[in-house]
Coordinates of C-alpha atoms in Angstrom, one line a residue:
Chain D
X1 CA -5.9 -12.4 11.6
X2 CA -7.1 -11.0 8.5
X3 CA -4.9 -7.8 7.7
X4 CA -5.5 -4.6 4.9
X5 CA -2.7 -2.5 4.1
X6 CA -3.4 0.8 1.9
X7 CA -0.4 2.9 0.1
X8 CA 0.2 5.3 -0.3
X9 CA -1.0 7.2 3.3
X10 CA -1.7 10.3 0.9
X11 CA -1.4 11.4 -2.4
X12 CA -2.1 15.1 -4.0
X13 CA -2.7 14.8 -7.7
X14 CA -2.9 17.7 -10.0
X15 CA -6.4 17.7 -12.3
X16 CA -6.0 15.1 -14.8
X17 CA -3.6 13.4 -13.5
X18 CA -4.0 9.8 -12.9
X19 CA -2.4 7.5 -10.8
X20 CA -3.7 4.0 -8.4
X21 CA -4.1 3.2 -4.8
X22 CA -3.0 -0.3 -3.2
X23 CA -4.7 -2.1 -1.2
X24 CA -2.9 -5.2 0.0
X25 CA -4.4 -8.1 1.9
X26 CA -3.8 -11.1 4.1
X27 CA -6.9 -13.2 4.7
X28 CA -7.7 -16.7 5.5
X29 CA -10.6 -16.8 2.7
X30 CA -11.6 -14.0 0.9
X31 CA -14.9 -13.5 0.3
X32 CA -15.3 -9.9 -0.9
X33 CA -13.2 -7.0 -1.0
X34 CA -14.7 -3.6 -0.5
X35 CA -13.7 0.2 -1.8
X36 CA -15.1 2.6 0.2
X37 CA -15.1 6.5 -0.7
X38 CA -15.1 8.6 2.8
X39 CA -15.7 12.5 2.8
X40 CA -14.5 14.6 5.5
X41 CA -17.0 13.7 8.5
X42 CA -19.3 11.4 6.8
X43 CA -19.9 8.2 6.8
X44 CA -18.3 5.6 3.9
X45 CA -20.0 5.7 1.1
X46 CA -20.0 2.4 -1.1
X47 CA -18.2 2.0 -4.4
X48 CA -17.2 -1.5 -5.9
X49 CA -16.9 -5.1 -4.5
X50 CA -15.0 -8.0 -6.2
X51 CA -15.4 -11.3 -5.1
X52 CA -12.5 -13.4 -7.5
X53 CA -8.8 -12.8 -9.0
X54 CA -8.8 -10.9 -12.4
X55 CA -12.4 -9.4 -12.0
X56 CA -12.3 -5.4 -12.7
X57 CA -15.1 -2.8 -12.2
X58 CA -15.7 0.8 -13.1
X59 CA -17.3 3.3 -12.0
X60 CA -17.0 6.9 -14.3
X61 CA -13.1 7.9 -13.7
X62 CA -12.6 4.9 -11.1
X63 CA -11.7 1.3 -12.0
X64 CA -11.0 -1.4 -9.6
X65 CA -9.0 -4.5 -9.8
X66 CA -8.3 -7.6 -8.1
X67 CA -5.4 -10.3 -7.9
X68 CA -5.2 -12.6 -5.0
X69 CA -2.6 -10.5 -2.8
X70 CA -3.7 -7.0 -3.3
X71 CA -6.3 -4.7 -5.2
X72 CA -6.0 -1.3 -6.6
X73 CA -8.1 1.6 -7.1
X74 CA -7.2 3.6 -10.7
X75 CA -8.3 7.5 -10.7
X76 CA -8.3 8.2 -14.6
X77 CA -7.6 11.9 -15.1
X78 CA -9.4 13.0 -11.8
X79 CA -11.6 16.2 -11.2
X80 CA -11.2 18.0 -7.5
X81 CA -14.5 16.3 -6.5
X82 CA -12.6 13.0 -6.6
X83 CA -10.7 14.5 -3.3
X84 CA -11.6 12.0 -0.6
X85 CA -10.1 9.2 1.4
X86 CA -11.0 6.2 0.1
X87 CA -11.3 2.8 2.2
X88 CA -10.4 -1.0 1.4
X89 CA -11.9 -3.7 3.4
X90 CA -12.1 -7.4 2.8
X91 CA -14.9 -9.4 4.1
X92 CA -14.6 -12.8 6.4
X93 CA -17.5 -14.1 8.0
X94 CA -19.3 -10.8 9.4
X95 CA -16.1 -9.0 10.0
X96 CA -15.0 -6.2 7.3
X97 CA -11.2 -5.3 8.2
X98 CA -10.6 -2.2 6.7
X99 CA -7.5 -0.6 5.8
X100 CA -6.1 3.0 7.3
X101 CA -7.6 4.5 3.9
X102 CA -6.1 6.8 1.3
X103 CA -6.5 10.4 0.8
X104 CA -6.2 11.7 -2.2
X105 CA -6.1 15.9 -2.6
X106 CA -7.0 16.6 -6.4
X107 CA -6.1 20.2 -7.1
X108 CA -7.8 22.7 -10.2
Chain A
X1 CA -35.9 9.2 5.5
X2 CA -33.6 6.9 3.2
X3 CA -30.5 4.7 3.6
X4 CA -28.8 4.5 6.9
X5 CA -29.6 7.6 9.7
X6 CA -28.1 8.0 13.0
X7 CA -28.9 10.9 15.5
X8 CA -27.3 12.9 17.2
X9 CA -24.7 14.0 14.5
X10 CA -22.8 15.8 17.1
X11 CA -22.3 14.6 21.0
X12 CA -20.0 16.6 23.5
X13 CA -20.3 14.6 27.3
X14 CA -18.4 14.6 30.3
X15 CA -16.9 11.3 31.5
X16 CA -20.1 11.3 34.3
X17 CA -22.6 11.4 31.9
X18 CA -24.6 9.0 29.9
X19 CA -26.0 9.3 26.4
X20 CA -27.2 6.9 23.4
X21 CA -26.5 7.3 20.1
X22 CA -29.4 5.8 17.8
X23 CA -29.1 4.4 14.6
X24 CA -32.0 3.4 11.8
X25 CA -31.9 1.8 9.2
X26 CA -34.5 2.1 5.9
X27 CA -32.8 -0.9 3.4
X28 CA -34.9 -3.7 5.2
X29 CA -31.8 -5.4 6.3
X30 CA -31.5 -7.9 8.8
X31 CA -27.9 -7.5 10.0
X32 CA -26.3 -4.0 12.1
X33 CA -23.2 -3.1 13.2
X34 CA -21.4 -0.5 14.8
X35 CA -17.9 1.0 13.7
X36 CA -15.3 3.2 15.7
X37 CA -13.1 5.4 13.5
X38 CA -10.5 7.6 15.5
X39 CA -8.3 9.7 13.7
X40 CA -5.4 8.4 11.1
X41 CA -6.6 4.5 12.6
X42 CA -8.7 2.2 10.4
X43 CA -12.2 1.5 11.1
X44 CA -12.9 -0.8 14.3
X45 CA -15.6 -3.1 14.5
X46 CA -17.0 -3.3 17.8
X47 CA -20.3 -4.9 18.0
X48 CA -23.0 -7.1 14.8
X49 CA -26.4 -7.5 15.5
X50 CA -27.7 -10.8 12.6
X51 CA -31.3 -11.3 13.1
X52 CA -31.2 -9.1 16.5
X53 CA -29.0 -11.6 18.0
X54 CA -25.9 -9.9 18.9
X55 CA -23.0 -12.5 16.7
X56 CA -19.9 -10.1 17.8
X57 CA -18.4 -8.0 20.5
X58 CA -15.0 -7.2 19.6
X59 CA -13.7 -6.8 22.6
X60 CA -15.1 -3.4 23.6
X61 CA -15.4 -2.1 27.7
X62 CA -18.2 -2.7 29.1
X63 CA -18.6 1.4 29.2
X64 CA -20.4 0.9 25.5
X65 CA -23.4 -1.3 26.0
X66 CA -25.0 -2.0 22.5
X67 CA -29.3 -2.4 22.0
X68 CA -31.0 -4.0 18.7
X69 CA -35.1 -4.1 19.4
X70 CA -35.5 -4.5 16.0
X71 CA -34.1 -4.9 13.0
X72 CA -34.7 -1.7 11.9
X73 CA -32.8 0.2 14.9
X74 CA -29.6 0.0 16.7
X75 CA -28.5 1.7 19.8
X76 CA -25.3 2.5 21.8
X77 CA -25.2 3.4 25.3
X78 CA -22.1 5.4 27.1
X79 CA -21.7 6.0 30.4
X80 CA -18.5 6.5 32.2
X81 CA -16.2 7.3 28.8
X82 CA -12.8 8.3 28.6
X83 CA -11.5 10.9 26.8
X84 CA -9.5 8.3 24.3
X85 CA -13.2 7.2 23.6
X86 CA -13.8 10.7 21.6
X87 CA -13.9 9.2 17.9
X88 CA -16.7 9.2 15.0
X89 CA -18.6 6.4 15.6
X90 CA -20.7 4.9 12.6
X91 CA -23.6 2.3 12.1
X92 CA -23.9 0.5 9.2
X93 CA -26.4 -2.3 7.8
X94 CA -26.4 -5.1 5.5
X95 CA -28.1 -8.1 4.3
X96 CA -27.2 -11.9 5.5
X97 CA -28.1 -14.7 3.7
X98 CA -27.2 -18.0 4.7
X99 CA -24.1 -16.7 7.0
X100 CA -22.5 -14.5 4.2
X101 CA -23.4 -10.6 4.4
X102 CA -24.0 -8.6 1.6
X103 CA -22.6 -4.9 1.1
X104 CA -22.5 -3.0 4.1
X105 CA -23.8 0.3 3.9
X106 CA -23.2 3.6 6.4
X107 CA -24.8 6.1 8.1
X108 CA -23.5 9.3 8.3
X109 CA -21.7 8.9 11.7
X110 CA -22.0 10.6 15.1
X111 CA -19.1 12.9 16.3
X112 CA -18.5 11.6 19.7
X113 CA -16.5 14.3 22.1
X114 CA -15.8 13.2 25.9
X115 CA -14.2 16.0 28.1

């Protein structure tokens, strides 16, 4: 059974500070892994997907990056808009098996 | 309308009751799915629509009985909840090719109350 792990729980970050999210993984074949942004009652809103070991996208103060047992999720000196939980998922078949999601608290 | 819409955003019922919750998509996907996210628990997947064949049920009580007409709409209908059924439950669609989905993307949820 495909499982996502996602440390820390929480994590409160003064303005410009940066720091990463983990997102660790146990699947029988990867064939995606998804970051997720989630705002307090809304739905997930879609941010990168990496498909192979070594690949790295960005996205203004985020980058993402993949090896084959976990990725992470880099917040380069983050702005309080960047406060949100934020969702891993990898992707088998149909199924996306999401982790329990970060939230980060970014503070002026 | 753009993206992925689901109405009501709000739902309060009693456990007698029965509702839907409606979901409709605007990305000309051909694949649904419908996602139960309670609180501090990561999302669950419950049921996949591909095609408007129904490919998964997780699982999930017969109380939830899931409706795909089209590939542009989804439905979910309650009857007989539980209170541990209160949750935000969210829609999403993507696009499958040959067996392997593309991004899945979300609607905005429905907060689901039972009393």
């Amino acid at each position: 059974e495909d499982q996502v792990t996602q440390s820390p729980e929480a994590l409160r970050l003064q303005e410009g500070e940066s720091s990463s999210l983990n997102c660790s993984y146990t699947v029988s074949g990867l064939r995606g892994l998804f970051w997720y942004r989630q705002d307090p009652g809304k739905g997930p809103e879609f941010l990168f997907t990496l498909y192979s070991a070594g690949e790295e996208k960005e996205k203004e103060r985020l980058k993402a990056t993949l090896t084959k047992k976990e990725s992470f999720l880099h917040i380069t000196a983050p702005k309080p808009e960047d406060s949100a939980t934020y969702l891993c998922a990898v992707y088998n078949d149909y199924k996306l098996s999401f982790g329990a999601g970060t939230t980060v608290t970014v503070r002026a | 309308e753009t993206g992925v819409t689901q109405t009501p955003r709000h739902l309060v019922m009693g456990m007698t009751n029965k509702k839907s919750l409606k979901c409709e998509q605007h990305l000309g996907h051909n694949a649904m799915y419908w996602y139960k996210q309670s609180a501090k628990k990561p999302l669950e997947l419950m049921f996949v629509y591909s095609l408007e064949e129904r490919v998964e049920n997780n699982s999930v009580p017969s109380r939830f009985s899931p409706e795909c007409p089209n590939s542009s709409h989804l439905f979910l209908h309650l009857h007989t909840l539980q209170p541990e059924d209160s949750a935000l439950y969210l829609c999403a669609s993507s696009q499958v090719t040959q067996g392997k989905s593309d991004t899945q993307y979300f609607g905005p949820g429905t907060r689901l109350t039972v009393l």
